[in-house]
PDB file of C-alpha atoms in Angstrom:
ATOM      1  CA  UNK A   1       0.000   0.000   0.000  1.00  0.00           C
ATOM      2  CA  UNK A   2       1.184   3.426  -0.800  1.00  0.00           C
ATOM      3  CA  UNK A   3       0.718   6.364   1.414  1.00  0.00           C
ATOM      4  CA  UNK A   4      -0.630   9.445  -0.677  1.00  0.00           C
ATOM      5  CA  UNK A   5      -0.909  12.985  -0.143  1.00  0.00           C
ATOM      6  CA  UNK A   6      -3.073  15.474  -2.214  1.00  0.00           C
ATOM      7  CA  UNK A   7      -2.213  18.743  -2.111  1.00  0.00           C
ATOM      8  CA  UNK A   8      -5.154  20.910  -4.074  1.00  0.00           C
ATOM      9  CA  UNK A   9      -7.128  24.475  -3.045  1.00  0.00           C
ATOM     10  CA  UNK A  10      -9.444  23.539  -5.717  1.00  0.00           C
ATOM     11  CA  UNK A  11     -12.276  21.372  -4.279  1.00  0.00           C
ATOM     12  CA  UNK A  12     -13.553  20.030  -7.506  1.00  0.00           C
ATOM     13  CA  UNK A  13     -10.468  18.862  -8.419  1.00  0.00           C
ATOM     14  CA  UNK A  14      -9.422  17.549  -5.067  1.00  0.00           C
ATOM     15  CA  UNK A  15     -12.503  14.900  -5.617  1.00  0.00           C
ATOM     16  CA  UNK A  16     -11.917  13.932  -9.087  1.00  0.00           C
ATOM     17  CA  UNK A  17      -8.338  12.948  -8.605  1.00  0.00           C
ATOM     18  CA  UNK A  18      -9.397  11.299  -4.962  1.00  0.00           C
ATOM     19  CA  UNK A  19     -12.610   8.982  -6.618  1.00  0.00           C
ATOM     20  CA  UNK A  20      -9.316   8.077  -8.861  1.00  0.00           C
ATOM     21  CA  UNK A  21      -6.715   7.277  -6.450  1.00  0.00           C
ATOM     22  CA  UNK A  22      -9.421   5.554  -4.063  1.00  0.00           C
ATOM     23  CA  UNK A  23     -10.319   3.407  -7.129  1.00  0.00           C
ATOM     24  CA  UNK A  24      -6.977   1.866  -6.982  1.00  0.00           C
ATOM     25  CA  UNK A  25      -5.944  -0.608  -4.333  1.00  0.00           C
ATOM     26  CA  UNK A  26      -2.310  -0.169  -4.182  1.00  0.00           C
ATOM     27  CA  UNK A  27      -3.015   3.706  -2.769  1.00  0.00           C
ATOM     28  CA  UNK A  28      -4.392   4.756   0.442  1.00  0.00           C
ATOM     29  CA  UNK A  29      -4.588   9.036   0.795  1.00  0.00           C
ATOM     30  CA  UNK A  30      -3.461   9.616   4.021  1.00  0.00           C
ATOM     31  CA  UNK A  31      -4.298  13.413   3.984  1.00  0.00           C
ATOM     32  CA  UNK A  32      -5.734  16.086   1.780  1.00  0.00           C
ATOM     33  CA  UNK A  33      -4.944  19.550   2.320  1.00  0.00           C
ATOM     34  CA  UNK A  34      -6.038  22.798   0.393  1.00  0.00           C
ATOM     35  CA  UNK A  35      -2.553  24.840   2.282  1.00  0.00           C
ATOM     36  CA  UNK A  36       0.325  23.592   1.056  1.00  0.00           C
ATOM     37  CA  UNK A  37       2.249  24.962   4.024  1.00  0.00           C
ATOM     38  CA  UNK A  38       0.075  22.466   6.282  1.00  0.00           C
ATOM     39  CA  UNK A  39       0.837  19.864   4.264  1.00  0.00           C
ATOM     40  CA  UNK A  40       4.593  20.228   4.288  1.00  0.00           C
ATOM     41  CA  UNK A  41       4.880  20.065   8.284  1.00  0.00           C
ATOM     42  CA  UNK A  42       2.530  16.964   7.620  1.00  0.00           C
ATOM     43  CA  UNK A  43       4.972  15.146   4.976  1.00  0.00           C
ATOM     44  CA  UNK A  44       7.914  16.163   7.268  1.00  0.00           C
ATOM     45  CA  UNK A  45       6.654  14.218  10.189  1.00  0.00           C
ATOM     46  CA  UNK A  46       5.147  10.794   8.253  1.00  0.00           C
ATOM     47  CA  UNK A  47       6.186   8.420   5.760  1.00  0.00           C
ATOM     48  CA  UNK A  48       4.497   9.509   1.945  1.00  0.00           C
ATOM     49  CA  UNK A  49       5.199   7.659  -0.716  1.00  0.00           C
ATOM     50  CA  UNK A  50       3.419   9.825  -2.934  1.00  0.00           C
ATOM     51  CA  UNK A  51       2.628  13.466  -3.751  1.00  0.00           C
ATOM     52  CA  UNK A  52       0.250  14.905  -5.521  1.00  0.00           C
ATOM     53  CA  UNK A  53       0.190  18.728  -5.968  1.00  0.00           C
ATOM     54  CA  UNK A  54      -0.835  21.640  -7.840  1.00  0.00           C
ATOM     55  CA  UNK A  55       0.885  24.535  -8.849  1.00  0.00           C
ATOM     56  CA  UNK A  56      -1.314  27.759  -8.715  1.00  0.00           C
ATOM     57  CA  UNK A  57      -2.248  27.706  -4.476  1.00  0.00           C
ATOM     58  CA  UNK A  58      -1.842  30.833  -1.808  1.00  0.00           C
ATOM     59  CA  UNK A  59       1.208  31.209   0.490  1.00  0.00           C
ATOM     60  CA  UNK A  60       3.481  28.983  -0.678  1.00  0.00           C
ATOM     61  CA  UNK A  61       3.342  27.787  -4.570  1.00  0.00           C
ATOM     62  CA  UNK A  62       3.526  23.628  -5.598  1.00  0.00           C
ATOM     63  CA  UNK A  63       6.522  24.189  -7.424  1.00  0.00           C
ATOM     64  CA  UNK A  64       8.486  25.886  -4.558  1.00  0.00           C
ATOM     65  CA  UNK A  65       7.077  23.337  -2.086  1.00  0.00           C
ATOM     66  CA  UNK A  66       8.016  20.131  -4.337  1.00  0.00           C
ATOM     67  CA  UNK A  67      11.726  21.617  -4.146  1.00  0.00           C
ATOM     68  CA  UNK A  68      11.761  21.766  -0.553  1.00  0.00           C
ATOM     69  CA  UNK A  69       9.903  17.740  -0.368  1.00  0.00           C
ATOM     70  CA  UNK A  70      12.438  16.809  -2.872  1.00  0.00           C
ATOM     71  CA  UNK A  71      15.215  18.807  -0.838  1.00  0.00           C
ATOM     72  CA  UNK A  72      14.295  16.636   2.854  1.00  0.00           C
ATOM     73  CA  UNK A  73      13.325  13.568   0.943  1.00  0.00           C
ATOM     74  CA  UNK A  74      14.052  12.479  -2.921  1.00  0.00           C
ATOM     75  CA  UNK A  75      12.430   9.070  -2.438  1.00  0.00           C
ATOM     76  CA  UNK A  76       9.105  10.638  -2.263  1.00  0.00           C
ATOM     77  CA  UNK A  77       7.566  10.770  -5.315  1.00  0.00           C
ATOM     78  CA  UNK A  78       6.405  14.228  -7.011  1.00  0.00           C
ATOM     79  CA  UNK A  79       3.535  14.432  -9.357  1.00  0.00           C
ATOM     80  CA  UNK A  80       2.220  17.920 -10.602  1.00  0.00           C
ATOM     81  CA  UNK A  81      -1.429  17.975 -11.243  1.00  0.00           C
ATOM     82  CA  UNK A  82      -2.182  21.531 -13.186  1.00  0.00           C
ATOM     83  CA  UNK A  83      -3.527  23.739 -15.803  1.00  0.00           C
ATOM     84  CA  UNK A  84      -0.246  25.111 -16.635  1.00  0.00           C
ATOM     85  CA  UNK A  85       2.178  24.074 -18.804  1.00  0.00           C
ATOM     86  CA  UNK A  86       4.683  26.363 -18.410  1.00  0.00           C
ATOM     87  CA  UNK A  87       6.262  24.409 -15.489  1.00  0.00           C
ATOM     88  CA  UNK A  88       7.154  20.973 -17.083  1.00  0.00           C
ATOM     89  CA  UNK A  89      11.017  21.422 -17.139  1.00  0.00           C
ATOM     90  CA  UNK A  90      10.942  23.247 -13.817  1.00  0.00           C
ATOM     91  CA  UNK A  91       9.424  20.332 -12.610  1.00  0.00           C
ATOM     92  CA  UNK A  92      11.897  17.382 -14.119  1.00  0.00           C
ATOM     93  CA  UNK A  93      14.826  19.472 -12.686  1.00  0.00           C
ATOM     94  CA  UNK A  94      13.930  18.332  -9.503  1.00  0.00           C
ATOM     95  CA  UNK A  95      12.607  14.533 -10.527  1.00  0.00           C
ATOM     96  CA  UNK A  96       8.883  14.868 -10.639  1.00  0.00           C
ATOM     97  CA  UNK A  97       7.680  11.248 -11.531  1.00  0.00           C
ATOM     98  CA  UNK A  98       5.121  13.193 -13.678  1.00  0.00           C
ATOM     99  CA  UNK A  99       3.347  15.960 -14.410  1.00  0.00           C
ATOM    100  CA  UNK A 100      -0.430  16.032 -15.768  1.00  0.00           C
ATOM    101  CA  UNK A 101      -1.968  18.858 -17.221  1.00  0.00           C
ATOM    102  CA  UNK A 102      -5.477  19.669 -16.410  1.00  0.00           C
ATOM    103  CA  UNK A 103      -8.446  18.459 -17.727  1.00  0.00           C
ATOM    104  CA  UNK A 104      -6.625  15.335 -17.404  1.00  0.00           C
ATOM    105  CA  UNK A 105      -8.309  11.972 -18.782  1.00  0.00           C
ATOM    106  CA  UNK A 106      -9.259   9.088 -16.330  1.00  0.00           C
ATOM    107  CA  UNK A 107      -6.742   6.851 -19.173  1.00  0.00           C
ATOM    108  CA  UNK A 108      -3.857   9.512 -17.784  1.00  0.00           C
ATOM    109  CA  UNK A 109      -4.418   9.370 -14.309  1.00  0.00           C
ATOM    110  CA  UNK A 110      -4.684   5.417 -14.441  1.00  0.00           C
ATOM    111  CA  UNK A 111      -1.578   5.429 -16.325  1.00  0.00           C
ATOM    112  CA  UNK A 112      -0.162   7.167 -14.089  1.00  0.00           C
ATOM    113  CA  UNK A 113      -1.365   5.306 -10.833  1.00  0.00           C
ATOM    114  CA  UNK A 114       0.356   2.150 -12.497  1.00  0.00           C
ATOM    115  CA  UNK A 115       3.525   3.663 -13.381  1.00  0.00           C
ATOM    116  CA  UNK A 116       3.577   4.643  -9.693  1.00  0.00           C
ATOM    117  CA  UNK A 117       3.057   1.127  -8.555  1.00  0.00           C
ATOM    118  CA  UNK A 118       5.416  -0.384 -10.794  1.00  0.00           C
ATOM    119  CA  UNK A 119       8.110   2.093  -9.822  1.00  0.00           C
ATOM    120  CA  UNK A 120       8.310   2.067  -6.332  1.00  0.00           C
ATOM    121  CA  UNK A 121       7.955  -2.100  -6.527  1.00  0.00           C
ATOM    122  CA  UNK A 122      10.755  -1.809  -8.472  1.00  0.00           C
ATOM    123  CA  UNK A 123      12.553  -0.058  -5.532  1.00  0.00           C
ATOM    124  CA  UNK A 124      11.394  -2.470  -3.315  1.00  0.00           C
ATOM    125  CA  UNK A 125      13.120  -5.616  -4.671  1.00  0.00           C
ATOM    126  CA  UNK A 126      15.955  -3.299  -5.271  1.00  0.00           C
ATOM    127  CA  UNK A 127      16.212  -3.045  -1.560  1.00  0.00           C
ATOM    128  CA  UNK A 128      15.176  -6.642  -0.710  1.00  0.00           C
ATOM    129  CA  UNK A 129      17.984  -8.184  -2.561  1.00  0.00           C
ATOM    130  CA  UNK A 130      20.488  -5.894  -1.189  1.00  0.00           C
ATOM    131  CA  UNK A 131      19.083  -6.624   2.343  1.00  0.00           C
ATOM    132  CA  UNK A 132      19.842 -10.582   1.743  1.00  0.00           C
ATOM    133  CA  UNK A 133      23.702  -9.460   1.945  1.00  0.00           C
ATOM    134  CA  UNK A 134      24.846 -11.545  -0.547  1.00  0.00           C
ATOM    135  CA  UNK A 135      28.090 -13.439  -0.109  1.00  0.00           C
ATOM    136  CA  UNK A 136      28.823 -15.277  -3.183  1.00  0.00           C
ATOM    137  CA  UNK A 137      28.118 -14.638  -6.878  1.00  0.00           C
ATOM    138  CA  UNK A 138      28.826 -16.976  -9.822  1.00  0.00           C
ATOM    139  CA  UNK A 139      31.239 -15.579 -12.267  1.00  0.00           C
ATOM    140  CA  UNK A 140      33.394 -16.878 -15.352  1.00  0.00           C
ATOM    141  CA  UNK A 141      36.961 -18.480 -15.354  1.00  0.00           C
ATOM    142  CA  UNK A 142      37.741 -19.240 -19.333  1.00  0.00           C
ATOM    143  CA  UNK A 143      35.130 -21.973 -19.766  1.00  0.00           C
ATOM    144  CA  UNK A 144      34.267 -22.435 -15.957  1.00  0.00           C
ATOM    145  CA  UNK A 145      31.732 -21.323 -13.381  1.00  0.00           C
ATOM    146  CA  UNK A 146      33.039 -20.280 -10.477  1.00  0.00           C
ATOM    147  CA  UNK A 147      31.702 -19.573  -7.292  1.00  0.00           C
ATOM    148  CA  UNK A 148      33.608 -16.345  -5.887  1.00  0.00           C
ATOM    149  CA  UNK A 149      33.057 -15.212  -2.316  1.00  0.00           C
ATOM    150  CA  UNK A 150      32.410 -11.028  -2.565  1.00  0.00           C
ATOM    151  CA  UNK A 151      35.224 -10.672   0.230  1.00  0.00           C
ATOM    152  CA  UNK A 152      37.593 -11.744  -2.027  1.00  0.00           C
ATOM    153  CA  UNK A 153      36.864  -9.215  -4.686  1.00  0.00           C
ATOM    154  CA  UNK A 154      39.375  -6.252  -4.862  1.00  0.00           C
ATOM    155  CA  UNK A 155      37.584  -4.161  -7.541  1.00  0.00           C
ATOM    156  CA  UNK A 156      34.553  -4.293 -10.551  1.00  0.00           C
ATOM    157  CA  UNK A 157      35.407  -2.559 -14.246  1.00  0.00           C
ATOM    158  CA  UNK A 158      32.451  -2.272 -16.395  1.00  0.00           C
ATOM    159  CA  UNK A 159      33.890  -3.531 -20.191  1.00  0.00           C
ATOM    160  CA  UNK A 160      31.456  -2.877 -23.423  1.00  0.00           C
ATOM    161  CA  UNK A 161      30.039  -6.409 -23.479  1.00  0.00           C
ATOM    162  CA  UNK A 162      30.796  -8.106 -20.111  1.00  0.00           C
ATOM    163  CA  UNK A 163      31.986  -7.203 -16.711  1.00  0.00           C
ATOM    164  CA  UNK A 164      35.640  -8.198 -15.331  1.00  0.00           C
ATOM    165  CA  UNK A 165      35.546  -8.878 -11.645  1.00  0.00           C
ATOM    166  CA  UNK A 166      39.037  -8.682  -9.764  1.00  0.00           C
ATOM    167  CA  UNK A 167      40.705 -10.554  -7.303  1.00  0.00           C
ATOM    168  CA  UNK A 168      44.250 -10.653  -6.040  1.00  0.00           C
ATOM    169  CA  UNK A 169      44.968 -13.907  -7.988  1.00  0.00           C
ATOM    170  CA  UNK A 170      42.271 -13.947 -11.054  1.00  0.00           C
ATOM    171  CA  UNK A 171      40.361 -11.531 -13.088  1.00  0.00           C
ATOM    172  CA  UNK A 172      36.834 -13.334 -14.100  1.00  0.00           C
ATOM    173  CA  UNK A 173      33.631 -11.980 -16.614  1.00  0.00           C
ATOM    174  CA  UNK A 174      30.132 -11.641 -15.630  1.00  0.00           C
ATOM    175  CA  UNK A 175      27.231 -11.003 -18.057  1.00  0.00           C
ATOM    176  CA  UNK A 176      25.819  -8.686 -15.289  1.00  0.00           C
ATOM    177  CA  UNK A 177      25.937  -5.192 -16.160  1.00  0.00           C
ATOM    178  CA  UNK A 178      27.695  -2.925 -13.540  1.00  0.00           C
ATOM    179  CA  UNK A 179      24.686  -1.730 -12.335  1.00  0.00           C
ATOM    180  CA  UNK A 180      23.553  -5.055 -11.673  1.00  0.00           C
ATOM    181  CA  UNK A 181      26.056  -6.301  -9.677  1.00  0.00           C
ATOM    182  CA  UNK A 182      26.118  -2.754  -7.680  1.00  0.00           C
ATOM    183  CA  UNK A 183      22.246  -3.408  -6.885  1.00  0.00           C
ATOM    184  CA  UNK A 184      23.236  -7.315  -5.739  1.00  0.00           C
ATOM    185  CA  UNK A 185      26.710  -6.086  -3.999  1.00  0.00           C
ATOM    186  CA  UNK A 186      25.989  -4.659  -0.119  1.00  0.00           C
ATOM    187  CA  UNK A 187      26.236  -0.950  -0.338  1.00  0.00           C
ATOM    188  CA  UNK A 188      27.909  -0.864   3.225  1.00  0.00           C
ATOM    189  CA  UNK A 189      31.010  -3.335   1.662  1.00  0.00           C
ATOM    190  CA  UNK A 190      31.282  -1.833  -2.335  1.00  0.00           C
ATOM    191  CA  UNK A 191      31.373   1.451  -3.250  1.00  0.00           C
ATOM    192  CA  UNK A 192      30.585   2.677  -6.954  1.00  0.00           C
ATOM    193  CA  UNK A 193      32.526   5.890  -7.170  1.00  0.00           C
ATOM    194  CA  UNK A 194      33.054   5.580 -11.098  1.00  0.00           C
ATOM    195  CA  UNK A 195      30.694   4.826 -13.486  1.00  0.00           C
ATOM    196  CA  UNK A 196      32.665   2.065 -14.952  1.00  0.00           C
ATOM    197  CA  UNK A 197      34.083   0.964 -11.389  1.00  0.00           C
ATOM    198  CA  UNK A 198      32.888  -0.674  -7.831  1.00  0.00           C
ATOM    199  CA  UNK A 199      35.507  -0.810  -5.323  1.00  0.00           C
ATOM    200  CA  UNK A 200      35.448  -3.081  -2.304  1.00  0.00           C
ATOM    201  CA  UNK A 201      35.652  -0.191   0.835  1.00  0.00           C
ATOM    202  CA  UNK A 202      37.460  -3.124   2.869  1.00  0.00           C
ATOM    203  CA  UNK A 203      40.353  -3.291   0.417  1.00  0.00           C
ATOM    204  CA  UNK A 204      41.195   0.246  -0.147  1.00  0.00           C
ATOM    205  CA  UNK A 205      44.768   0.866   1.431  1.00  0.00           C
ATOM    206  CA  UNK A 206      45.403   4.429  -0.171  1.00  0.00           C
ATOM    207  CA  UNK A 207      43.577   7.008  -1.386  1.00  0.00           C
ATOM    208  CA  UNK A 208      45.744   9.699  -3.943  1.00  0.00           C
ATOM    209  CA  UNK A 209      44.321  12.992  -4.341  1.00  0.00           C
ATOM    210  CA  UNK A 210      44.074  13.781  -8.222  1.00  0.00           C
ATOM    211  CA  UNK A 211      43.163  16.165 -10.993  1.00  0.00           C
ATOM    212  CA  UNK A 212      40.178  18.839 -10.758  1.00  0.00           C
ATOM    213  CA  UNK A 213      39.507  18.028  -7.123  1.00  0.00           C
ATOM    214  CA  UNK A 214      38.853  14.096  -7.770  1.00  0.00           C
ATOM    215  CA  UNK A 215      41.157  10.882  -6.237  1.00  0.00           C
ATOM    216  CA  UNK A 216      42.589   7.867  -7.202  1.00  0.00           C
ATOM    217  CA  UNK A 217      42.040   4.399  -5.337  1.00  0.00           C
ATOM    218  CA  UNK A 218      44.492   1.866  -4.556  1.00  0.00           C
ATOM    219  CA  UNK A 219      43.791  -1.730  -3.181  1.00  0.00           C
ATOM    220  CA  UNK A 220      45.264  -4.131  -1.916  1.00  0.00           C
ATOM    221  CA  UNK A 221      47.379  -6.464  -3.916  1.00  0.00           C
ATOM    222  CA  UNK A 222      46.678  -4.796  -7.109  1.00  0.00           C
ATOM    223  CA  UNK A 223      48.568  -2.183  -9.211  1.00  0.00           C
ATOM    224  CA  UNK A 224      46.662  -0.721 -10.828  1.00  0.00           C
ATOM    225  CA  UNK A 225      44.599   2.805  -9.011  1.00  0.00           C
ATOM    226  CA  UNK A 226      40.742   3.193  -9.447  1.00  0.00           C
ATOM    227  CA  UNK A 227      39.492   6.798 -10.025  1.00  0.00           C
ATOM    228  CA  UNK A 228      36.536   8.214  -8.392  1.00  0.00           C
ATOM    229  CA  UNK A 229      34.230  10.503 -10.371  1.00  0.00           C
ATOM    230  CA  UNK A 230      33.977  13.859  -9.345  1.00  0.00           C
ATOM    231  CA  UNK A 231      30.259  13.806  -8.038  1.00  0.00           C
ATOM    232  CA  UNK A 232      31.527  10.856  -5.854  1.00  0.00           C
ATOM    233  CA  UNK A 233      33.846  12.945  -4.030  1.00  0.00           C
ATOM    234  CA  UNK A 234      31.842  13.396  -1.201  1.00  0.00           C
ATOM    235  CA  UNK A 235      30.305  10.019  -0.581  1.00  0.00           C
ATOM    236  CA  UNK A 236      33.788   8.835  -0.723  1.00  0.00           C
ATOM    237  CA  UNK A 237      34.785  11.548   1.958  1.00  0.00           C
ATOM    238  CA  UNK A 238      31.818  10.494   4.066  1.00  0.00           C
ATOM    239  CA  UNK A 239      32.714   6.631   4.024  1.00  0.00           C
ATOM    240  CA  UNK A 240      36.717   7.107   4.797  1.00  0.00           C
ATOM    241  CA  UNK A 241      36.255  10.221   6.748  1.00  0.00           C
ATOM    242  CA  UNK A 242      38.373  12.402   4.862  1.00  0.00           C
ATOM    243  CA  UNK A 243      38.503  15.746   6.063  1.00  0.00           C
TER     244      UNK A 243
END
């Protein structure tokens, strides 16, 4: 069940997109509110999946207030409900899921509903398998499977057809894409700090400061140095405390 919020000063409105939303199983609206400012001391203090606001309301506008949602919490999901157009790319700057222009359809609301539902399941088994903190993964040695424990991996490079996994004695293929293997990896062990690299946080010995503010990575029996992206920086400072 996903927990809803409506935020709308136009009644009319308000109860067409509710008789939607209330049609739907998967949604329970937890609260309706015509002030947006209400409704953001609401949000802050319970757990919404989903938004739904307008644009045009009194005190506080719905594109100023989805900034400040999106600000406090960007896994709660935005959708603009409104008569004005003008707004679209103000609102995908800051990752509305979607943004419906008014009269909407009951087709584009449903659409919509669904899209919602099959998102945030998505996340969900996203999380799950990460929470099953995997230990092993089967990877390829020439024409062998082989059953590789994740502590003994050193680093991940993402190559244009496969991915090499490295270890201090072996470099084996996966047909996992990087970003696979980063959702399966535990988060708290591997760190993706490259778009074409994971790097396991436990076998990190040195870190070398490089060019335009970034840093290189060395591990642990390896030569060669992993670099981190440059909007990676500060995770990487957060993990290994740099200061």
């Amino acid at each position: 069940m996903l927990n809803c919020v409506i935020i709308e000063d136009e009644f009319p409105a308000r109860e067409e997109l509710k008789y939607f939303i209330n049609n739907n199983n998967n949604f329970q609206i937890n609260k309706e509110f015509e002030n947006p400012i209400d409704a953001l001391k609401y949000i802050e203090g319970n757990n919404i999946d989903v938004v739904f606001l307008d644009i045009n309301m009194p005190e506080l506008d719905g594109m100023s207030l989805g900034k400040i949602i999106h600000r406090f919490n960007k896994n709660i999901k935005l959708v603009f409900i409104t008569a004005y157009k003008d707004f679209a790319i103000d609102a995908f700057e800051i990752k509305a899921f979607d943004y419906i222009l008014k009269p909407y359809s009951e087709e584009r609301i449903i659409k919509v509903l669904n899209n919602l539902v099959e998102e945030l399941n998505k996340n969900d088994n996203e999380n799950l398998i990460k929470d099953f903190n995997i230990k092993k993964i089967t990877v390829n040695l020439d024409s062998k499977m082989v059953v590789l424990s994740t502590d003994d991996i050193l680093y991940i490079e993402a190559d244009e057809k496969e991915t090499h996994i490295f270890t201090a004695s072996n470099m084996y293929t996966s047909k996992l894409k990087i970003s696979q293997l980063e959702n399966i990896l535990s988060e708290n062990i591997f760190f993706r700090g490259h778009r074409s690299y994971i790097v396991n946080i436990d076998k990190i010995v040195e870190v070398e400061p490089w060019f335009n503010g970034t840093y290189i990575l060395k591990v642990s029996n390896c030569n060669f140095k992993i670099p981190v992206s440059r909007n990676k920086v500060k995770e990487l400072k957060e993990i290994l405390t740099i200061k």
